[in-house]
PDB file of C-alpha atoms in Angstrom:
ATOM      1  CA  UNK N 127      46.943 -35.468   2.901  1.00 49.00           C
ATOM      2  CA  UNK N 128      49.459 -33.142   1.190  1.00 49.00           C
ATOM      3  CA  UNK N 129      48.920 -29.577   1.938  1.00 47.00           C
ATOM      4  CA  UNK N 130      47.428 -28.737  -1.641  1.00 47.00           C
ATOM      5  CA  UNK N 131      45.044 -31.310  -0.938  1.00 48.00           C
ATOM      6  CA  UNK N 132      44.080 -29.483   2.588  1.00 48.00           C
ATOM      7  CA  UNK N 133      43.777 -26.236   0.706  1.00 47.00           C
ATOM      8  CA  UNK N 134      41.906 -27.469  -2.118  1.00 48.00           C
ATOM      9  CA  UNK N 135      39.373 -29.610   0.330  1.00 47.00           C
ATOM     10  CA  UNK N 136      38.835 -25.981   2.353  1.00 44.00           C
ATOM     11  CA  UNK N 137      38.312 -23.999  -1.063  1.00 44.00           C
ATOM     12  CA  UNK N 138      35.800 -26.601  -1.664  1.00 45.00           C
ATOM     13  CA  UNK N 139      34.194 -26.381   1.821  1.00 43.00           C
ATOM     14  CA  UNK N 140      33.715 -22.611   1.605  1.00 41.00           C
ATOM     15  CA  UNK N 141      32.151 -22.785  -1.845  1.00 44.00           C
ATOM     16  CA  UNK N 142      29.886 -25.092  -0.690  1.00 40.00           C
ATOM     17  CA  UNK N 143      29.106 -22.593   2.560  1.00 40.00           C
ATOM     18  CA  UNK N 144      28.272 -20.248  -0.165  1.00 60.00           C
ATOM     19  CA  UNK N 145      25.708 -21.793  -1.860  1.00 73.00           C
ATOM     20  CA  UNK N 146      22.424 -20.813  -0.034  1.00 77.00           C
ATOM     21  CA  UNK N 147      19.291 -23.431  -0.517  1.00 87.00           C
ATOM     22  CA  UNK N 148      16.805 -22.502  -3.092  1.00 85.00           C
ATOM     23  CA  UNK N 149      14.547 -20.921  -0.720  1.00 90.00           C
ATOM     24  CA  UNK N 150      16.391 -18.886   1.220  1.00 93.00           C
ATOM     25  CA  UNK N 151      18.418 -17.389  -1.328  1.00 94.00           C
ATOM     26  CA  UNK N 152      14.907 -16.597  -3.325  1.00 95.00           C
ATOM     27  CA  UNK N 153      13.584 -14.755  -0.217  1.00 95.00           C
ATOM     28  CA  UNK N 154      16.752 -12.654   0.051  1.00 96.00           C
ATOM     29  CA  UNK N 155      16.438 -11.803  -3.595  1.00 97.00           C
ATOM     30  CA  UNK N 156      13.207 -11.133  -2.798  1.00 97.00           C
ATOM     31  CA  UNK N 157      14.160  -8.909   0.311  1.00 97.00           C
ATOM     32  CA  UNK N 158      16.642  -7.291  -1.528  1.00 97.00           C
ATOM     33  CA  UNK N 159      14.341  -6.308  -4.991  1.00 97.00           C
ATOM     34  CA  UNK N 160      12.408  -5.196  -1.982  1.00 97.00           C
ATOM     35  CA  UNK N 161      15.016  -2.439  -1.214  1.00 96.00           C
ATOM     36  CA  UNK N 162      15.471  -1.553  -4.535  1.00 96.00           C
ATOM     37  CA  UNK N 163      12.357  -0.971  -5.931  1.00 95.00           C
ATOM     38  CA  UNK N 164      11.321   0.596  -2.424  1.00 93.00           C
ATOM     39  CA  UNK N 165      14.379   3.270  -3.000  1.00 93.00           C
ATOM     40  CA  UNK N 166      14.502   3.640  -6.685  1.00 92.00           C
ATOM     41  CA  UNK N 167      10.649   2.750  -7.997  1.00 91.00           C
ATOM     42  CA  UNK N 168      10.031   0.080 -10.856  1.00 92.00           C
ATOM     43  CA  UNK N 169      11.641   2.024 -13.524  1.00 91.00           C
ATOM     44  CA  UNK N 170      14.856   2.304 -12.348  1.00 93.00           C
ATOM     45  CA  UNK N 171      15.355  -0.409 -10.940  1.00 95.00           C
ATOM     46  CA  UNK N 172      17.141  -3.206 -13.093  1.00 96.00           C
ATOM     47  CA  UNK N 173      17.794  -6.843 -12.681  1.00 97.00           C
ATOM     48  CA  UNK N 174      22.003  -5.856 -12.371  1.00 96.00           C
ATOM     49  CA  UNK N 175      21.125  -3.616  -9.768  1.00 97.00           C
ATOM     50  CA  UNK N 176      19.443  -6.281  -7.283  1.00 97.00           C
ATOM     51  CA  UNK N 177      22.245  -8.616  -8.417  1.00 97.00           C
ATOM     52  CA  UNK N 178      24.895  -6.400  -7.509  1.00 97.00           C
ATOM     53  CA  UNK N 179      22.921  -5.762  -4.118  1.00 97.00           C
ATOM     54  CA  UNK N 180      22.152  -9.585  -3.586  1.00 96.00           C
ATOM     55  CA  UNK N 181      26.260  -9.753  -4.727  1.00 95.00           C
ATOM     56  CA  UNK N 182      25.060 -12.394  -7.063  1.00 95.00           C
ATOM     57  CA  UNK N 183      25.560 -12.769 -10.761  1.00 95.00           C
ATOM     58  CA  UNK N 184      22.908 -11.873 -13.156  1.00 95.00           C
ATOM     59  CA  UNK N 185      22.578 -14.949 -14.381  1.00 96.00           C
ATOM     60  CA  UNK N 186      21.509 -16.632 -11.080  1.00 96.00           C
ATOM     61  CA  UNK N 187      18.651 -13.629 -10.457  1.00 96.00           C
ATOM     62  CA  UNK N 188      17.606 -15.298 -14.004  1.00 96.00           C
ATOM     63  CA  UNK N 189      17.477 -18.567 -12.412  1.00 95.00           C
ATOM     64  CA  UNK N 190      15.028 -17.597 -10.067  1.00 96.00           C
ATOM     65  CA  UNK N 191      13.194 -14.940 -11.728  1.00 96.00           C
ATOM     66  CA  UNK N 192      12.579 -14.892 -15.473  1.00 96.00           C
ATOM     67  CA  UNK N 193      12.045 -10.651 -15.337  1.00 95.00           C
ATOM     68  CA  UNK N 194      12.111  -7.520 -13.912  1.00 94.00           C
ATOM     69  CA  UNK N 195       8.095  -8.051 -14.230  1.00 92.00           C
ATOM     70  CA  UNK N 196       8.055 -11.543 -12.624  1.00 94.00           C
ATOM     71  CA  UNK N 197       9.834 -10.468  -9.411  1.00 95.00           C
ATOM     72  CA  UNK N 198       8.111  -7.208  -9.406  1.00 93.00           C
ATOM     73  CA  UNK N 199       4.664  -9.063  -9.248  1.00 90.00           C
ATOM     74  CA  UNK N 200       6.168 -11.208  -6.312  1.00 93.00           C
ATOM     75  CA  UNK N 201       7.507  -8.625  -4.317  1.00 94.00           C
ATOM     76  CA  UNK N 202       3.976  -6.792  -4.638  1.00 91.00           C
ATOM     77  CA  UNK N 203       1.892  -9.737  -4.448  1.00 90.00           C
ATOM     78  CA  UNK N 204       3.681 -10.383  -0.635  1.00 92.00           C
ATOM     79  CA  UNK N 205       3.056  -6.460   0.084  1.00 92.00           C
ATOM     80  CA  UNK N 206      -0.398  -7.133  -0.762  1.00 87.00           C
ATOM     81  CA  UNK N 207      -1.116  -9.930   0.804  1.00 89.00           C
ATOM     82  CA  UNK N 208       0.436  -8.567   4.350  1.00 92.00           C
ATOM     83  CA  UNK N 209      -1.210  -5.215   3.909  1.00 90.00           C
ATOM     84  CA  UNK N 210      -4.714  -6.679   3.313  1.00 86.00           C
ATOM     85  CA  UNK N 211      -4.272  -9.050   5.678  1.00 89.00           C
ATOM     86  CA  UNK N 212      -3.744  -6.881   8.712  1.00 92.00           C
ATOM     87  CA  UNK N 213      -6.359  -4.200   7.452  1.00 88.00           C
ATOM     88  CA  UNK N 214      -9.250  -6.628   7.241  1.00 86.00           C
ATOM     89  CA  UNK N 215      -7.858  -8.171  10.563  1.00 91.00           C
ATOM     90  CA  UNK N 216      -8.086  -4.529  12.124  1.00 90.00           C
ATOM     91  CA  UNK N 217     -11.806  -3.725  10.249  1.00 85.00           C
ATOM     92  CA  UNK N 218     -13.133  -7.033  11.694  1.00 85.00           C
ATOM     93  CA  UNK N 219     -12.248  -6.395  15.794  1.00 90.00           C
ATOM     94  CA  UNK N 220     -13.185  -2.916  15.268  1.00 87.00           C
ATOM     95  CA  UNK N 221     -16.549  -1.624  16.605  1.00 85.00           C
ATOM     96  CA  UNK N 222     -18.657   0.661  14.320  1.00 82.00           C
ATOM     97  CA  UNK N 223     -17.651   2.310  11.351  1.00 80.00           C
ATOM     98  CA  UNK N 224     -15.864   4.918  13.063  1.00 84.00           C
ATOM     99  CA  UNK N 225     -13.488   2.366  14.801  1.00 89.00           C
ATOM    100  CA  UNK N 226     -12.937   0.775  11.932  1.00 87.00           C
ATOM    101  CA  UNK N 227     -11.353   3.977  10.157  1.00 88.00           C
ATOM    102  CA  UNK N 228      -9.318   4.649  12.969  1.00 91.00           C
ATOM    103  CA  UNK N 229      -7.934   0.674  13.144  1.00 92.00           C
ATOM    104  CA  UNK N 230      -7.551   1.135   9.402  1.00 89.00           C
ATOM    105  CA  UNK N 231      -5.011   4.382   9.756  1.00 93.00           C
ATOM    106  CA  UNK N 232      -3.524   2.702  12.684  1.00 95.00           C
ATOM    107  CA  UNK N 233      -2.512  -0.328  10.408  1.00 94.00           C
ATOM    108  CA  UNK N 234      -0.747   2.112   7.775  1.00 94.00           C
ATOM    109  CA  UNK N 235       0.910   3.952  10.107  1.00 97.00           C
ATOM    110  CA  UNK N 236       2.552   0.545  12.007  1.00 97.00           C
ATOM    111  CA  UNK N 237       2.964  -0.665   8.317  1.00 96.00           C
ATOM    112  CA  UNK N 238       4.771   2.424   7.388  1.00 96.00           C
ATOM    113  CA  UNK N 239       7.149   1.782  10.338  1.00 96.00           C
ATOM    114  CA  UNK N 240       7.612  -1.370  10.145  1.00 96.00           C
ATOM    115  CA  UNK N 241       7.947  -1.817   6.592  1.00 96.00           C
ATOM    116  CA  UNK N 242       9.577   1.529   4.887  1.00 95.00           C
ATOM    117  CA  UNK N 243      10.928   0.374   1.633  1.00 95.00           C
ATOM    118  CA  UNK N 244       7.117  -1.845   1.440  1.00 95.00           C
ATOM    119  CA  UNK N 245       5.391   1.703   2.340  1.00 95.00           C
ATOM    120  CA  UNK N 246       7.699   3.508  -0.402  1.00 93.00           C
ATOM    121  CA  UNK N 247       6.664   1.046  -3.139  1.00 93.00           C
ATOM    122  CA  UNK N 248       3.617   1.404  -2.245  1.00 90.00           C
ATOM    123  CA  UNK N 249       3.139   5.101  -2.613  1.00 89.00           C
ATOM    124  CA  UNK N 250       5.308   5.425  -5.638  1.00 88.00           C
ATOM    125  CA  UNK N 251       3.266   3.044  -7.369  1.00 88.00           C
ATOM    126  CA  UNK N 252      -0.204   2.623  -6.091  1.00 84.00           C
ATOM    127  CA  UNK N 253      -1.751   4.711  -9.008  1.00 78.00           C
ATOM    128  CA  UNK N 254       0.192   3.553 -11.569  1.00 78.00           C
ATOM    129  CA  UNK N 255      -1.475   0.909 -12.725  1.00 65.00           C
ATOM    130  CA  UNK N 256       1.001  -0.140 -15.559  1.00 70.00           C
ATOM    131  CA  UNK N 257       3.413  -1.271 -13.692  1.00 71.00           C
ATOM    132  CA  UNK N 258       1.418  -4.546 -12.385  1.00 66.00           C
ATOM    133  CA  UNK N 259      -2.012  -5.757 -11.406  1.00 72.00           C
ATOM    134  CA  UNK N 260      -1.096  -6.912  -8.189  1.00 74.00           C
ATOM    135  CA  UNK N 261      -1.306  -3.024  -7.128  1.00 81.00           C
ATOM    136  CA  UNK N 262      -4.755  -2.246  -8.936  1.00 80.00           C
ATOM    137  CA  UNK N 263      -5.538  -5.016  -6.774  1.00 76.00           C
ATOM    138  CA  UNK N 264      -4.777  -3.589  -3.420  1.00 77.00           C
ATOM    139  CA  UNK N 265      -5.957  -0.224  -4.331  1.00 80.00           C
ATOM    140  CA  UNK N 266      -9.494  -1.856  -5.095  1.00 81.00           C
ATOM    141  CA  UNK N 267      -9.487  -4.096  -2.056  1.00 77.00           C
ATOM    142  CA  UNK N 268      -8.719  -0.467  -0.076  1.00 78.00           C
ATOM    143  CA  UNK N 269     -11.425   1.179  -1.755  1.00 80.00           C
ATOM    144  CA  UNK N 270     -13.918  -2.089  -1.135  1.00 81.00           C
ATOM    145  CA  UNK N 271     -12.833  -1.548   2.918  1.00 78.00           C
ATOM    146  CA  UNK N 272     -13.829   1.784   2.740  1.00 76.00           C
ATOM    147  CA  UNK N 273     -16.913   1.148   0.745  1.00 79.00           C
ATOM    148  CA  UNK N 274     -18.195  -1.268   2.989  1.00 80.00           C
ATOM    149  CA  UNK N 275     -17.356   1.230   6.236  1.00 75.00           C
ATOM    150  CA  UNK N 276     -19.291   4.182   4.653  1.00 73.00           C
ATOM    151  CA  UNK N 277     -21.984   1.669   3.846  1.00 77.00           C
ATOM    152  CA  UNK N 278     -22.492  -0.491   6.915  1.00 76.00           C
ATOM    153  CA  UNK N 279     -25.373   1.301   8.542  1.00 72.00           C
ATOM    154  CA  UNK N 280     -26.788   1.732   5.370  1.00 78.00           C
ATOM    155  CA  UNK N 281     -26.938  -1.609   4.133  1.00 82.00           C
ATOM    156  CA  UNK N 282     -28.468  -2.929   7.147  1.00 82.00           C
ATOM    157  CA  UNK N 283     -31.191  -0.550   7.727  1.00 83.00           C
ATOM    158  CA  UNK N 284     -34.516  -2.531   6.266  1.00 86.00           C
ATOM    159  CA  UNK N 285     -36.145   0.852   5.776  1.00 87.00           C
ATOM    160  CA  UNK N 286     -33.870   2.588   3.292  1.00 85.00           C
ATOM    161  CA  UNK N 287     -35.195   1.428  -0.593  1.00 89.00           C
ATOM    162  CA  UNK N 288     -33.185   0.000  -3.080  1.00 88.00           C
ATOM    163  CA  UNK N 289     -32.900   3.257  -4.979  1.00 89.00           C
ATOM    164  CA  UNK N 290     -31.366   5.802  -1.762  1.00 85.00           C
ATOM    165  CA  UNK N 291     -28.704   2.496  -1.384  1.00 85.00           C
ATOM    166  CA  UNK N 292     -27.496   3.157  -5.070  1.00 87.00           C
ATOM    167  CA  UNK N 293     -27.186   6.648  -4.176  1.00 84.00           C
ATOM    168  CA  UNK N 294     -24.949   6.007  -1.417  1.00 80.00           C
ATOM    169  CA  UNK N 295     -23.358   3.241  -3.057  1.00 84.00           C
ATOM    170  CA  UNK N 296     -22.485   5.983  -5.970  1.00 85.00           C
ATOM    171  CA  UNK N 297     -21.450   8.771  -3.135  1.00 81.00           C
ATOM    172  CA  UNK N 298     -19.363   5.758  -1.394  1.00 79.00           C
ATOM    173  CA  UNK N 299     -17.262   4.781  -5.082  1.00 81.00           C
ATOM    174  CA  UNK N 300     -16.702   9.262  -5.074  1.00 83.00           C
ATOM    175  CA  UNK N 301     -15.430   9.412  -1.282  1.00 82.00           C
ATOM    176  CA  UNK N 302     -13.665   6.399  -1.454  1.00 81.00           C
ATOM    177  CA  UNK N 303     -10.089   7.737  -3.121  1.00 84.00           C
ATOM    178  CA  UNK N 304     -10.546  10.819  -1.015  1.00 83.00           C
ATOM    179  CA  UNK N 305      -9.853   9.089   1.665  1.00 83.00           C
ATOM    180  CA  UNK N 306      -7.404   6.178   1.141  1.00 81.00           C
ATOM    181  CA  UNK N 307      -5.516   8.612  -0.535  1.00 85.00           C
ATOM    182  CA  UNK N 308      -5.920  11.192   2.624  1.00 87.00           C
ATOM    183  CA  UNK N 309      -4.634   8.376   4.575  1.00 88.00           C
ATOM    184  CA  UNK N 310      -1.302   7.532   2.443  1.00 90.00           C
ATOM    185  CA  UNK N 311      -0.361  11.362   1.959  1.00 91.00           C
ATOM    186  CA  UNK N 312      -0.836  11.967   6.235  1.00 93.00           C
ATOM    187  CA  UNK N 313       1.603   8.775   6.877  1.00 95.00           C
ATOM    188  CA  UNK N 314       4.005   9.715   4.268  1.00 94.00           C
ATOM    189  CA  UNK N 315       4.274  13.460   5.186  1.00 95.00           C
ATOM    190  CA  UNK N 316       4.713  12.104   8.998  1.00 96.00           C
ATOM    191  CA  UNK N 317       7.468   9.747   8.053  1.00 95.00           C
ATOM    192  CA  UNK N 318       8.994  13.255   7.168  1.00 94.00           C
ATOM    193  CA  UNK N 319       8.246  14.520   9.784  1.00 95.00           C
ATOM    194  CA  UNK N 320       8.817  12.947  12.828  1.00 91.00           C
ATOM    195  CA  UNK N 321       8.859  15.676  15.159  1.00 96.00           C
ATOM    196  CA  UNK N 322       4.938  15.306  14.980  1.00 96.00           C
ATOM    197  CA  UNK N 323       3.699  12.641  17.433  1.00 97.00           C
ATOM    198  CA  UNK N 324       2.564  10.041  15.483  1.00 96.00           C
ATOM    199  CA  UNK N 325      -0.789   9.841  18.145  1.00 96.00           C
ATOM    200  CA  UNK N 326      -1.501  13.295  16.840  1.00 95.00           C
ATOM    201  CA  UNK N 327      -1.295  12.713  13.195  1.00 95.00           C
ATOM    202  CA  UNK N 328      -3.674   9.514  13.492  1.00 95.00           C
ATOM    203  CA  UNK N 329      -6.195  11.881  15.147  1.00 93.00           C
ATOM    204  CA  UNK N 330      -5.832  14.607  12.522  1.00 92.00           C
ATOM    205  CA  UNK N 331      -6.423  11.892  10.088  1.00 91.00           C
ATOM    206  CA  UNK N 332      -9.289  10.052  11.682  1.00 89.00           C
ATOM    207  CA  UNK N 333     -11.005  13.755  12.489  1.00 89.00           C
ATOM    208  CA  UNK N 334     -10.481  14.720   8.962  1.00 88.00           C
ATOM    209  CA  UNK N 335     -12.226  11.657   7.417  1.00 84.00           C
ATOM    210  CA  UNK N 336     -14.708  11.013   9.951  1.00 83.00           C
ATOM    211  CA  UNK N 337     -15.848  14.280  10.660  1.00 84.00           C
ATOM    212  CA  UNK N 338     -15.882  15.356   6.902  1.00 79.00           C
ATOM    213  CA  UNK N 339     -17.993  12.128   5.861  1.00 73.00           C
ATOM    214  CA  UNK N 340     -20.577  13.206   8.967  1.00 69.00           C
ATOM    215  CA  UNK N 341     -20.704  16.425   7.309  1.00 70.00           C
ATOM    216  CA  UNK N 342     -21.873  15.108   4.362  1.00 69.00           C
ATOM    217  CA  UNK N 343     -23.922  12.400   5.774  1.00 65.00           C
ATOM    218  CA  UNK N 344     -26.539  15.363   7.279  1.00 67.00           C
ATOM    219  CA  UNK N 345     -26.558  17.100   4.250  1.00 68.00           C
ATOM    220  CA  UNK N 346     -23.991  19.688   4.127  1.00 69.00           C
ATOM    221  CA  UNK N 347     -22.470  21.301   1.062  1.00 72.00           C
ATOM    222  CA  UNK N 348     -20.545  23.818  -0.226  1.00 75.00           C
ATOM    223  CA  UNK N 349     -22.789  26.299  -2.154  1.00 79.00           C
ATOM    224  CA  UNK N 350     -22.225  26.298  -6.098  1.00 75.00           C
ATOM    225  CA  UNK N 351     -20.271  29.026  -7.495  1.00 71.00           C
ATOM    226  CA  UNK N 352     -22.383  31.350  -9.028  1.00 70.00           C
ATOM    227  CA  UNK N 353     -22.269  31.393 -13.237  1.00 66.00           C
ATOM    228  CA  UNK N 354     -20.788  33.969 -14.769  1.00 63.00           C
ATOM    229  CA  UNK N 355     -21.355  35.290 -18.393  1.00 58.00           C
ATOM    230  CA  UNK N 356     -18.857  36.353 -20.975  1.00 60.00           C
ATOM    231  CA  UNK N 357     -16.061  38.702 -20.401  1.00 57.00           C
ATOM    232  CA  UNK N 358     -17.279  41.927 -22.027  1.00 58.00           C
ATOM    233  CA  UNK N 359     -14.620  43.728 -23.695  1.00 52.00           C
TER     234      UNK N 359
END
């Protein structure tokens, strides 16, 4: 073999090194749209950036993802899946309704470690709903976790009527965003601020939910401002 032919058998070799299998280079695209939407949000982000950060061409993102949209909904639709997955997992071994809030901030705040450009996404875009369904559809599957916390007593005591259940039903869908969205804000702001022991933050956020829902629970309210008439000049 002449030496041209060595060198053009290596070239050959190494190109064929490069070229990943189907799978595994569409999970590091994946991985890597990850990152980017995670540090820059939806908007920003373009197809050339997570080809330039995947240091693939454009054209071979195409081959594996038709849009921005389409691998936007997958990377979501894996967030979602993982995040709902471990939250219902927590809800289920908990014990009582009280447990279950704590296991619930307890799976952000691992989640939020574990996963920070996930955690980023998720914040950035959990309440904007035009960027995808596949978020609406965690932030309702949330709010049906909470839901069914607040409501678990109530729903199996045989004694309360049809009519006080649609009442709490009605207070549950108001409380609801209060406190998923209590939750998010406490993890973010201790991701920024890590001085804070992250045992003390959960128990500032379980004591803030819990307690404020038992509050309401025996009746307590805030008295109504008082009406006042027109300014008289």
């Amino acid at each position: 073999m002449t030496d041209a032919e060595a060198g053009a058998g290596a070239g050959a070799g190494a190109g064929a090194r490069r070229r990943m299998p189907h799978a595994r280079r569409r999970e590091q695209l994946l991985r890597i749209a990850l990152e980017e939407f995670g540090r820059r949000g939806y908007h920003l982000t373009q197809m050339e950036h997570v080809a330039a950060a995947a240091q693939v061409s454009k054209a071979l993102l195409y081959q594996h993802f038709a849009s921005k949209e389409e691998l936007f909904a997958e990377v979501t639709e894996a967030i979602v899946a993982e995040l709902t997955g471990r939250l219902n997992a927590a809800v289920l071994a908990a014990h009582g309704s009280a447990g279950g809030i704590r296991a619930m901030i307890r799976v952000l705040f691992d989640y939020a470690t574990e996963e920070p450009d996930a955690w980023a996404l998720v914040v950035r875009h959990l309440d904007k709903p035009e960027v995808g369904l596949e978020l609406r559809e965690l932030r309702e599957r949330l709010g049906t976790a909470f839901a069914d916390l607040l409501l678990r007593r109530r729903r199996a005591d045989p004694k309360l009527s049809r009519a006080a259940l649609e009442v709490n039903e009605r207070r549950a869908r108001l409380l609801v965003p209060l406190m998923y969205g209590s939750m998010l804000s406490m993890v973010s702001w201790w991701l920024e601020h890590p001085d804070t022991p992250r045992d003390v933050a959960e128990q500032m956020a379980g004591e803030f939910i819990w307690l404020g829902l038992d509050r309401l629970r025996t009746g307590e309210r805030l008295p109504k401002e008082p009406e006042t008439g027109p300014v008289e000049g």
